[in-house]
PDB file of C-alpha atoms and ligand atoms in Angstrom:
ATOM      1  CA  MET M 165       0.000   0.000   0.000  1.00  0.00           C
ATOM      2  CA  GLY M 166       1.394   3.444  -0.914  1.00  0.00           C
ATOM      3  CA  SER M 167       2.033   6.153   1.668  1.00  0.00           C
ATOM      4  CA  THR M 168       0.102   9.468   1.685  1.00  0.00           C
ATOM      5  CA  ALA M 169       3.118  11.096   0.064  1.00  0.00           C
ATOM      6  CA  ASP M 170       3.035   8.512  -2.769  1.00  0.00           C
ATOM      7  CA  LYS M 171      -0.605   9.342  -3.421  1.00  0.00           C
ATOM      8  CA  ASN M 172       0.248  12.997  -3.799  1.00  0.00           C
ATOM      9  CA  LYS M 173       3.209  12.493  -6.088  1.00  0.00           C
ATOM     10  CA  ASN M 174       3.654  10.756  -9.420  1.00  0.00           C
ATOM     11  CA  ILE M 175       0.024  11.282 -10.300  1.00  0.00           C
ATOM     12  CA  ILE M 176       0.604  11.833 -14.027  1.00  0.00           C
ATOM     13  CA  PRO M 177      -0.800   8.838 -15.903  1.00  0.00           C
ATOM     14  CA  GLU M 178       1.467   6.950 -18.284  1.00  0.00           C
ATOM     15  CA  GLY M 179       1.192   8.324 -21.793  1.00  0.00           C
ATOM     16  CA  PHE M 180      -0.158  11.687 -20.606  1.00  0.00           C
ATOM     17  CA  LEU M 181       0.446  14.357 -23.254  1.00  0.00           C
ATOM     18  CA  PHE M 182       1.051  17.901 -22.090  1.00  0.00           C
ATOM     19  CA  THR M 183      -0.396  20.845 -23.983  1.00  0.00           C
ATOM     20  CA  GLN M 184       0.277  24.556 -23.787  1.00  0.00           C
ATOM     21  CA  GLN M 185      -2.944  24.929 -21.777  1.00  0.00           C
ATOM     22  CA  SER M 186      -2.041  22.265 -19.235  1.00  0.00           C
ATOM     23  CA  LEU M 187       1.499  23.632 -18.775  1.00  0.00           C
ATOM     24  CA  SER M 188       0.050  27.088 -18.314  1.00  0.00           C
ATOM     25  CA  THR M 189      -2.584  25.841 -15.868  1.00  0.00           C
ATOM     26  CA  PHE M 190       0.076  24.236 -13.691  1.00  0.00           C
ATOM     27  CA  SER M 191       1.974  27.533 -13.424  1.00  0.00           C
ATOM     28  CA  ASN M 192      -1.231  29.288 -12.447  1.00  0.00           C
ATOM     29  CA  CYS M 193      -2.005  26.697  -9.787  1.00  0.00           C
ATOM     30  CA  PRO M 194      -0.932  23.036  -9.368  1.00  0.00           C
ATOM     31  CA  LEU M 195      -4.249  22.131  -7.735  1.00  0.00           C
ATOM     32  CA  LYS M 196      -6.154  23.538 -10.692  1.00  0.00           C
ATOM     33  CA  PHE M 197      -3.961  21.421 -12.996  1.00  0.00           C
ATOM     34  CA  ARG M 198      -4.728  18.326 -10.920  1.00  0.00           C
ATOM     35  CA  LYS M 199      -8.460  18.959 -10.935  1.00  0.00           C
ATOM     36  CA  ARG M 200      -8.666  19.786 -14.623  1.00  0.00           C
ATOM     37  CA  TYR M 201      -6.248  17.315 -16.164  1.00  0.00           C
ATOM     38  CA  ILE M 202      -5.889  14.438 -13.729  1.00  0.00           C
ATOM     39  CA  GLU M 203      -9.351  14.337 -12.161  1.00  0.00           C
ATOM     40  CA  ASN M 204     -10.969  15.578 -15.391  1.00  0.00           C
ATOM     41  CA  LEU M 205     -13.256  18.090 -13.715  1.00  0.00           C
ATOM     42  CA  LYS M 206     -14.365  20.517 -16.411  1.00  0.00           C
ATOM     43  CA  TRP M 207     -15.893  23.954 -16.484  1.00  0.00           C
ATOM     44  CA  ASN M 208     -19.403  23.481 -17.832  1.00  0.00           C
ATOM     45  CA  SER M 209     -21.102  26.842 -17.478  1.00  0.00           C
ATOM     46  CA  TYR M 210     -20.443  30.297 -18.883  1.00  0.00           C
ATOM     47  CA  PRO M 211     -20.198  33.620 -17.077  1.00  0.00           C
ATOM     48  CA  ASP M 212     -23.050  35.295 -18.905  1.00  0.00           C
ATOM     49  CA  GLU M 213     -24.898  35.375 -22.205  1.00  0.00           C
ATOM     50  CA  ASP M 214     -22.708  38.077 -23.719  1.00  0.00           C
ATOM     51  CA  VAL M 215     -19.509  36.121 -23.091  1.00  0.00           C
ATOM     52  CA  LYS M 216     -21.129  32.913 -24.331  1.00  0.00           C
ATOM     53  CA  LYS M 217     -22.190  34.658 -27.548  1.00  0.00           C
ATOM     54  CA  ARG M 218     -18.656  35.885 -28.208  1.00  0.00           C
ATOM     55  CA  LEU M 219     -17.184  32.456 -27.466  1.00  0.00           C
ATOM     56  CA  ASP M 220     -19.664  30.854 -29.837  1.00  0.00           C
ATOM     57  CA  MET M 221     -18.765  33.365 -32.520  1.00  0.00           C
ATOM     58  CA  GLY M 222     -15.058  32.609 -32.098  1.00  0.00           C
ATOM     59  CA  ASN M 223     -15.769  28.891 -32.369  1.00  0.00           C
ATOM     60  CA  ASP M 224     -17.939  29.426 -35.457  1.00  0.00           C
ATOM     61  CA  PHE M 225     -15.161  31.446 -37.058  1.00  0.00           C
ATOM     62  CA  HIS M 226     -12.649  28.637 -36.422  1.00  0.00           C
ATOM     63  CA  LEU M 227     -15.074  26.108 -37.890  1.00  0.00           C
ATOM     64  CA  ILE M 228     -15.734  28.183 -41.025  1.00  0.00           C
ATOM     65  CA  ALA M 229     -11.997  28.852 -41.458  1.00  0.00           C
ATOM     66  CA  HIS M 230     -11.390  25.105 -41.183  1.00  0.00           C
ATOM     67  CA  ARG M 231     -13.960  24.439 -43.906  1.00  0.00           C
ATOM     68  CA  TYR M 232     -12.570  27.229 -46.100  1.00  0.00           C
ATOM     69  CA  PHE M 233      -9.059  25.762 -46.091  1.00  0.00           C
ATOM     70  CA  LEU M 234     -10.522  22.334 -46.860  1.00  0.00           C
ATOM     71  CA  GLY M 235     -12.115  23.867 -49.977  1.00  0.00           C
ATOM     72  CA  ILE M 236     -15.683  24.175 -48.643  1.00  0.00           C
ATOM     73  CA  ASN M 237     -17.053  27.635 -49.304  1.00  0.00           C
ATOM     74  CA  ASP M 238     -19.687  29.002 -46.908  1.00  0.00           C
ATOM     75  CA  GLU M 239     -21.106  31.747 -49.131  1.00  0.00           C
ATOM     76  CA  TRP M 240     -23.359  33.603 -46.752  1.00  0.00           C
ATOM     77  CA  ILE M 241     -23.243  33.851 -42.992  1.00  0.00           C
ATOM     78  CA  GLU M 242     -26.236  35.401 -41.290  1.00  0.00           C
ATOM     79  CA  ASP M 243     -24.451  37.148 -38.441  1.00  0.00           C
ATOM     80  CA  GLU M 244     -23.127  40.421 -39.827  1.00  0.00           C
ATOM     81  CA  GLU M 245     -19.998  40.586 -37.698  1.00  0.00           C
ATOM     82  CA  LEU M 246     -19.076  36.944 -38.272  1.00  0.00           C
ATOM     83  CA  ASN M 247     -19.692  37.373 -41.990  1.00  0.00           C
ATOM     84  CA  ARG M 248     -17.294  40.346 -42.008  1.00  0.00           C
ATOM     85  CA  TRP M 249     -14.625  38.282 -40.214  1.00  0.00           C
ATOM     86  CA  VAL M 250     -15.004  35.475 -42.760  1.00  0.00           C
ATOM     87  CA  GLN M 251     -14.833  37.825 -45.745  1.00  0.00           C
ATOM     88  CA  ASN M 252     -11.692  39.357 -44.222  1.00  0.00           C
ATOM     89  CA  LEU M 253     -10.204  35.873 -43.871  1.00  0.00           C
ATOM     90  CA  LYS M 254     -10.964  35.012 -47.489  1.00  0.00           C
ATOM     91  CA  SER M 255      -9.481  38.198 -48.877  1.00  0.00           C
ATOM     92  CA  SER M 256      -6.389  37.895 -46.665  1.00  0.00           C
ATOM     93  CA  PHE M 257      -5.834  34.214 -47.512  1.00  0.00           C
ATOM     94  CA  PRO M 258      -6.811  33.579 -51.145  1.00  0.00           C
ATOM     95  CA  ILE M 259      -6.319  29.877 -51.816  1.00  0.00           C
ATOM     96  CA  ASN M 260      -3.184  29.176 -53.830  1.00  0.00           C
ATOM     97  CA  LYS M 261      -3.005  25.666 -55.247  1.00  0.00           C
ATOM     98  CA  ASP M 262       0.794  25.655 -54.866  1.00  0.00           C
ATOM     99  CA  ASN M 263       0.506  25.913 -51.081  1.00  0.00           C
ATOM    100  CA  ILE M 264      -0.362  23.112 -48.666  1.00  0.00           C
ATOM    101  CA  TYR M 265      -3.067  23.976 -46.107  1.00  0.00           C
ATOM    102  CA  LEU M 266      -3.475  21.919 -42.944  1.00  0.00           C
ATOM    103  CA  PRO M 267      -6.328  23.464 -40.920  1.00  0.00           C
ATOM    104  CA  GLU M 268      -7.157  22.337 -37.349  1.00  0.00           C
ATOM    105  CA  TYR M 269      -4.076  20.166 -37.353  1.00  0.00           C
ATOM    106  CA  LYS M 270      -2.834  18.141 -34.391  1.00  0.00           C
ATOM    107  CA  ILE M 271       0.815  17.172 -33.913  1.00  0.00           C
ATOM    108  CA  ARG M 272       2.175  14.951 -31.150  1.00  0.00           C
ATOM    109  CA  MET M 273       5.713  14.192 -30.059  1.00  0.00           C
ATOM    110  CA  ALA M 274       7.393  12.242 -27.318  1.00  0.00           C
ATOM    111  CA  ASP M 275      10.986  11.826 -26.178  1.00  0.00           C
ATOM    112  CA  THR M 276      12.368  10.732 -22.841  1.00  0.00           C
ATOM    113  CA  VAL M 277      11.051  13.826 -21.005  1.00  0.00           C
ATOM    114  CA  ILE M 278       8.939  15.848 -23.401  1.00  0.00           C
ATOM    115  CA  ARG M 279       5.507  14.461 -24.283  1.00  0.00           C
ATOM    116  CA  LEU M 280       3.484  17.102 -26.059  1.00  0.00           C
ATOM    117  CA  GLU M 281       0.451  17.665 -28.196  1.00  0.00           C
ATOM    118  CA  ALA M 282      -0.130  20.887 -30.145  1.00  0.00           C
ATOM    119  CA  ASN M 283      -3.367  21.857 -31.902  1.00  0.00           C
ATOM    120  CA  TYR M 284      -2.893  24.337 -34.718  1.00  0.00           C
ATOM    121  CA  ASP M 285      -5.556  26.537 -36.316  1.00  0.00           C
ATOM    122  CA  LEU M 286      -3.660  26.393 -39.603  1.00  0.00           C
ATOM    123  CA  ILE M 287      -0.312  25.160 -40.846  1.00  0.00           C
ATOM    124  CA  MET M 288       0.535  26.475 -44.279  1.00  0.00           C
ATOM    125  CA  VAL M 289       3.479  25.232 -46.343  1.00  0.00           C
ATOM    126  CA  LYS M 290       4.512  27.880 -48.807  1.00  0.00           C
ATOM    127  CA  ASP M 291       7.655  27.843 -50.974  1.00  0.00           C
ATOM    128  CA  GLY M 292       9.244  25.265 -48.659  1.00  0.00           C
ATOM    129  CA  GLU M 293       8.605  27.357 -45.551  1.00  0.00           C
ATOM    130  CA  ILE M 294       6.154  26.424 -42.804  1.00  0.00           C
ATOM    131  CA  GLU M 295       3.841  29.082 -41.387  1.00  0.00           C
ATOM    132  CA  ILE M 296       1.774  28.542 -38.269  1.00  0.00           C
ATOM    133  CA  TRP M 297      -1.378  30.680 -38.158  1.00  0.00           C
ATOM    134  CA  ASP M 298      -3.411  31.253 -35.047  1.00  0.00           C
ATOM    135  CA  TRP M 299      -6.761  33.052 -35.167  1.00  0.00           C
ATOM    136  CA  LYS M 300      -7.267  35.487 -32.299  1.00  0.00           C
ATOM    137  CA  THR M 301     -10.955  36.246 -32.098  1.00  0.00           C
ATOM    138  CA  HIS M 302     -11.315  37.168 -28.428  1.00  0.00           C
ATOM    139  CA  SER M 303     -12.003  40.808 -27.909  1.00  0.00           C
ATOM    140  CA  ILE M 304      -9.743  42.205 -25.214  1.00  0.00           C
ATOM    141  CA  LYS M 305     -11.368  45.297 -23.791  1.00  0.00           C
ATOM    142  CA  SER M 306      -8.971  47.219 -21.591  1.00  0.00           C
ATOM    143  CA  GLU M 307      -5.943  49.058 -22.988  1.00  0.00           C
ATOM    144  CA  HIS M 308      -3.826  47.535 -20.249  1.00  0.00           C
ATOM    145  CA  ALA M 309      -4.792  44.001 -21.348  1.00  0.00           C
ATOM    146  CA  LYS M 310      -4.088  44.836 -24.998  1.00  0.00           C
ATOM    147  CA  ALA M 311      -0.608  46.138 -24.237  1.00  0.00           C
ATOM    148  CA  LYS M 312       0.125  43.143 -22.014  1.00  0.00           C
ATOM    149  CA  LYS M 313      -1.007  40.769 -24.736  1.00  0.00           C
ATOM    150  CA  ARG M 314       1.197  42.327 -27.430  1.00  0.00           C
ATOM    151  CA  ALA M 315       4.232  42.280 -25.166  1.00  0.00           C
ATOM    152  CA  SER M 316       3.776  38.666 -24.168  1.00  0.00           C
ATOM    153  CA  PHE M 317       3.574  36.883 -27.524  1.00  0.00           C
ATOM    154  CA  LEU M 318       7.205  35.753 -27.715  1.00  0.00           C
ATOM    155  CA  ASN M 319       7.184  34.289 -24.227  1.00  0.00           C
ATOM    156  CA  LYS M 320       3.690  32.906 -24.514  1.00  0.00           C
ATOM    157  CA  LEU M 321       3.549  29.171 -23.847  1.00  0.00           C
ATOM    158  CA  GLN M 322       1.501  28.758 -26.998  1.00  0.00           C
ATOM    159  CA  THR M 323       4.388  30.189 -29.066  1.00  0.00           C
ATOM    160  CA  ILE M 324       6.952  28.048 -27.234  1.00  0.00           C
ATOM    161  CA  VAL M 325       5.030  24.773 -27.541  1.00  0.00           C
ATOM    162  CA  TYR M 326       3.693  25.280 -31.073  1.00  0.00           C
ATOM    163  CA  MET M 327       7.038  26.246 -32.609  1.00  0.00           C
ATOM    164  CA  PHE M 328       9.020  23.612 -30.742  1.00  0.00           C
ATOM    165  CA  VAL M 329       6.684  20.737 -31.643  1.00  0.00           C
ATOM    166  CA  LEU M 330       6.475  21.830 -35.254  1.00  0.00           C
ATOM    167  CA  LYS M 331      10.234  21.995 -35.653  1.00  0.00           C
ATOM    168  CA  GLU M 332      10.670  18.579 -34.018  1.00  0.00           C
ATOM    169  CA  GLN M 333       8.083  16.989 -36.327  1.00  0.00           C
ATOM    170  CA  SER M 334       8.612  19.154 -39.417  1.00  0.00           C
ATOM    171  CA  ARG M 335       9.626  16.180 -41.555  1.00  0.00           C
ATOM    172  CA  LEU M 336       6.046  14.884 -41.221  1.00  0.00           C
ATOM    173  CA  ILE M 337       4.769  18.117 -42.759  1.00  0.00           C
ATOM    174  CA  ASN M 338       7.409  19.124 -45.230  1.00  0.00           C
ATOM    175  CA  GLY M 339       8.980  15.791 -46.100  1.00  0.00           C
ATOM    176  CA  SER M 340      12.412  16.987 -45.041  1.00  0.00           C
ATOM    177  CA  ASN M 341      14.064  18.469 -42.014  1.00  0.00           C
ATOM    178  CA  THR M 342      13.006  22.115 -42.243  1.00  0.00           C
ATOM    179  CA  GLN M 343      15.463  24.658 -40.864  1.00  0.00           C
ATOM    180  CA  CYS M 344      14.379  26.814 -37.924  1.00  0.00           C
ATOM    181  CA  HIS M 345      14.506  30.059 -39.897  1.00  0.00           C
ATOM    182  CA  GLN M 346      11.968  28.530 -42.330  1.00  0.00           C
ATOM    183  CA  ILE M 347       9.332  28.328 -39.578  1.00  0.00           C
ATOM    184  CA  SER M 348       7.222  31.254 -38.407  1.00  0.00           C
ATOM    185  CA  MET M 349       4.276  31.735 -36.077  1.00  0.00           C
ATOM    186  CA  ASN M 350       1.648  34.336 -36.914  1.00  0.00           C
ATOM    187  CA  TYR M 351      -1.096  35.587 -34.608  1.00  0.00           C
ATOM    188  CA  TRP M 352      -3.855  36.970 -36.823  1.00  0.00           C
ATOM    189  CA  GLN M 353      -7.071  38.806 -36.028  1.00  0.00           C
ATOM    190  CA  PRO M 354     -10.057  38.999 -38.362  1.00  0.00           C
ATOM    191  CA  ASP M 355     -11.299  42.479 -37.507  1.00  0.00           C
ATOM    192  CA  PRO M 356      -9.597  44.674 -38.453  1.00  0.00           C
ATOM    193  CA  PRO M 357      -7.796  41.983 -40.446  1.00  0.00           C
ATOM    194  CA  GLY M 358      -4.080  41.687 -39.900  1.00  0.00           C
ATOM    195  CA  ILE M 359      -1.155  40.022 -38.188  1.00  0.00           C
ATOM    196  CA  ILE M 360      -0.940  41.019 -34.548  1.00  0.00           C
ATOM    197  CA  GLU M 361       2.495  39.470 -34.155  1.00  0.00           C
ATOM    198  CA  LYS M 362       4.846  37.402 -36.317  1.00  0.00           C
ATOM    199  CA  ILE M 363       7.657  35.381 -34.747  1.00  0.00           C
ATOM    200  CA  VAL M 364      10.404  33.850 -36.869  1.00  0.00           C
ATOM    201  CA  TYR M 365      12.055  30.791 -35.349  1.00  0.00           C
ATOM    202  CA  SER M 366      15.799  30.289 -34.818  1.00  0.00           C
ATOM    203  CA  GLU M 367      18.200  27.609 -33.569  1.00  0.00           C
ATOM    204  CA  GLU M 368      18.719  29.651 -30.412  1.00  0.00           C
ATOM    205  CA  ARG M 369      14.993  29.862 -29.734  1.00  0.00           C
ATOM    206  CA  HIS M 370      14.631  26.127 -30.334  1.00  0.00           C
ATOM    207  CA  ARG M 371      17.295  25.412 -27.706  1.00  0.00           C
ATOM    208  CA  LEU M 372      15.775  27.834 -25.198  1.00  0.00           C
ATOM    209  CA  PHE M 373      12.240  26.582 -25.816  1.00  0.00           C
ATOM    210  CA  LYS M 374      13.371  22.985 -25.297  1.00  0.00           C
ATOM    211  CA  GLU M 375      14.941  23.887 -21.954  1.00  0.00           C
ATOM    212  CA  GLU M 376      11.835  25.781 -20.912  1.00  0.00           C
ATOM    213  CA  ILE M 377       9.455  22.930 -21.792  1.00  0.00           C
ATOM    214  CA  GLU M 378      11.670  20.276 -20.205  1.00  0.00           C
ATOM    215  CA  SER M 379      11.995  22.152 -16.952  1.00  0.00           C
ATOM    216  CA  ARG M 380       8.239  22.741 -16.764  1.00  0.00           C
ATOM    217  CA  ILE M 381       7.423  19.080 -17.406  1.00  0.00           C
ATOM    218  CA  LEU M 382      10.020  17.806 -14.935  1.00  0.00           C
ATOM    219  CA  LYS M 383       8.616  20.174 -12.312  1.00  0.00           C
ATOM    220  CA  ILE M 384       5.092  18.846 -12.861  1.00  0.00           C
ATOM    221  CA  MET M 385       6.222  15.201 -12.861  1.00  0.00           C
ATOM    222  CA  ASP M 386       8.079  15.734  -9.606  1.00  0.00           C
ATOM    223  CA  TYR M 387       5.526  17.898  -7.835  1.00  0.00           C
ATOM    224  CA  ASP M 388       4.364  16.685  -4.437  1.00  0.00           C
ATOM    225  CA  TYR M 389       0.800  17.863  -3.804  1.00  0.00           C
ATOM    226  CA  ILE M 390       1.280  17.446  -0.081  1.00  0.00           C
ATOM    227  CA  GLU M 391       3.255  20.695  -0.278  1.00  0.00           C
ATOM    228  CA  PHE M 392       0.466  22.604  -1.997  1.00  0.00           C
ATOM    229  CA  ASP M 393      -0.469  25.836  -0.239  1.00  0.00           C
ATOM    230  CA  LYS M 394      -3.327  27.760  -1.786  1.00  0.00           C
ATOM    231  CA  ALA M 395      -2.079  30.947  -0.123  1.00  0.00           C
ATOM    232  CA  ASN M 396       0.503  31.114  -2.932  1.00  0.00           C
ATOM    233  CA  TYR M 397      -2.163  31.217  -5.645  1.00  0.00           C
ATOM    234  CA  THR M 398      -4.722  33.697  -4.347  1.00  0.00           C
ATOM    235  CA  GLU M 399      -4.121  36.024  -7.314  1.00  0.00           C
ATOM    236  CA  HIS M 400      -5.418  33.379  -9.704  1.00  0.00           C
ATOM    237  CA  CYS M 401      -8.322  32.135  -7.543  1.00  0.00           C
ATOM    238  CA  LYS M 402     -10.682  34.905  -8.601  1.00  0.00           C
ATOM    239  CA  ILE M 403     -10.651  33.663 -12.219  1.00  0.00           C
ATOM    240  CA  CYS M 404     -10.514  29.962 -11.406  1.00  0.00           C
ATOM    241  CA  GLU M 405     -13.528  27.711 -11.919  1.00  0.00           C
ATOM    242  CA  PHE M 406     -12.739  26.003  -8.588  1.00  0.00           C
ATOM    243  CA  ASN M 407     -12.958  29.201  -6.566  1.00  0.00           C
ATOM    244  CA  TRP M 408     -16.185  28.126  -4.938  1.00  0.00           C
ATOM    245  CA  PHE M 409     -14.744  24.727  -4.074  1.00  0.00           C
ATOM    246  CA  CYS M 410     -11.506  26.138  -2.596  1.00  0.00           C
ATOM    247  CA  ASN M 411     -12.581  29.465  -1.139  1.00  0.00           C
ATOM    248  CA  ASN M 412     -16.354  29.554  -1.119  1.00  0.00           C
ATOM    249  CA  GLN M 413     -16.173  32.559  -3.411  1.00  0.00           C
ATOM    250  CA  LYS M 414     -17.627  33.369  -6.788  1.00  0.00           C
ATOM    251  CA  VAL M 415     -15.540  33.741  -9.942  1.00  0.00           C
ATOM    252  CA  ASP M 416     -14.765  37.309 -11.034  1.00  0.00           C
ATOM    253  CA  PHE M 417     -16.403  37.111 -14.480  1.00  0.00           C
ATOM    254  CA  LYS M 418     -15.095  40.485 -15.563  1.00  0.00           C
ATOM    255  CA  ALA M 419     -11.480  39.402 -15.034  1.00  0.00           C
ATOM    256  CA  LEU M 420     -12.186  35.997 -16.565  1.00  0.00           C
ATOM    257  CA  GLU M 421     -13.285  37.563 -19.840  1.00  0.00           C
ATOM    258  CA  GLU M 422      -9.726  38.775 -20.384  1.00  0.00           C
ATOM    259  CA  ASP M 423      -8.005  35.533 -19.495  1.00  0.00           C
ATOM    260  CA  GLU M 424      -6.946  34.097 -22.823  1.00  0.00           C
ATOM    261  CA  ASP M 425      -5.849  30.753 -21.398  1.00  0.00           C
ATOM    262  CA  PHE M 426      -9.351  30.205 -20.112  1.00  0.00           C
ATOM    263  CA  LEU M 427     -10.897  31.174 -23.447  1.00  0.00           C
ATOM    264  CA  ASP M 428      -8.504  28.919 -25.361  1.00  0.00           C
ATOM    265  CA  SER M 429      -9.112  26.047 -22.970  1.00  0.00           C
ATOM    266  CA  LEU M 430     -12.851  26.169 -23.694  1.00  0.00           C
ATOM    267  CA  ARG M 431     -12.130  25.730 -27.380  1.00  0.00           C
ATOM    268  CA  TRP M 432      -9.664  22.882 -27.246  1.00  0.00           C
ATOM    269  CA  GLU M 433     -10.642  20.904 -24.189  1.00  0.00           C
ATOM    270  CA  ASP M 434     -14.232  19.860 -24.708  1.00  0.00           C
TER     271      ASP M 434
HETATM  272  S1  SF4 C 545      -9.437  28.339  -6.604  1.00  0.00           S
HETATM  273 FE1  SF4 C 545      -7.336  28.982  -6.285  1.00  0.00          FE
HETATM  274  S2  SF4 C 545      -6.397  27.380  -5.039  1.00  0.00           S
HETATM  275 FE2  SF4 C 545      -8.299  26.553  -5.881  1.00  0.00          FE
HETATM  276  S3  SF4 C 545      -7.684  25.483  -7.742  1.00  0.00           S
HETATM  277 FE3  SF4 C 545      -8.265  27.540  -8.324  1.00  0.00          FE
HETATM  278  S4  SF4 C 545      -6.410  28.783  -8.304  1.00  0.00           S
HETATM  279 FE4  SF4 C 545      -6.018  26.872  -7.185  1.00  0.00          FE
END
């Protein structure tokens, strides 16, 4: 029979694949990671109708974009704003038969430490180069949040995980071992249409990203939940779905609306 300490350590199931959302959740709070990814407790309600509507619109946009890059043309979309987003997408990305389009594409990799899964909105192979495209449809309201978002793209876990996994598995996409400088990540918004940030990969970034991912995974694998102290995570509690469970307090919906990890997690972790 295992000791109490054993039960609170080594809880990651064999074959577990980390994602950018799960790595990010662990940094926000190890208990939240455990509840979400090990105990599989999911958020199943939305803050309010307005937020739900915007989330639905973002999901619809991703679905229509997926269909567009598969060659299915949705001619008319009833919702005026969504229709504008889609028309912006089509005029920004006219289909070129010489390119390869891989929409809603999943890539997995595993080595001795790193076991990862990345879910891409679009991978485009163009003139031998690989472009990652990520649709950013969440509206961030405050100026402070906008500035924070722009400044954080390079160090964003999404950037780190997506570029690293793609480089490691690039032969599956491009048929050869693509060089780092031939890979880019582009965050794109549909309205007004344009690239919010473009990051070109490099050997140096690949090395740094590997170290970053490895150290995060090793930390999670080795974490002993007996040491968990929620006092260290109070900042995050207000936007955590387990706030009622841990603190008997309601979620701060206003703050939650600007938490991109939460919004992304709703899309990818049904
Ligand atoms: S409410 Fe706070 S302590 Fe509880 S899981 Fe969420 S972030 Fe962690």
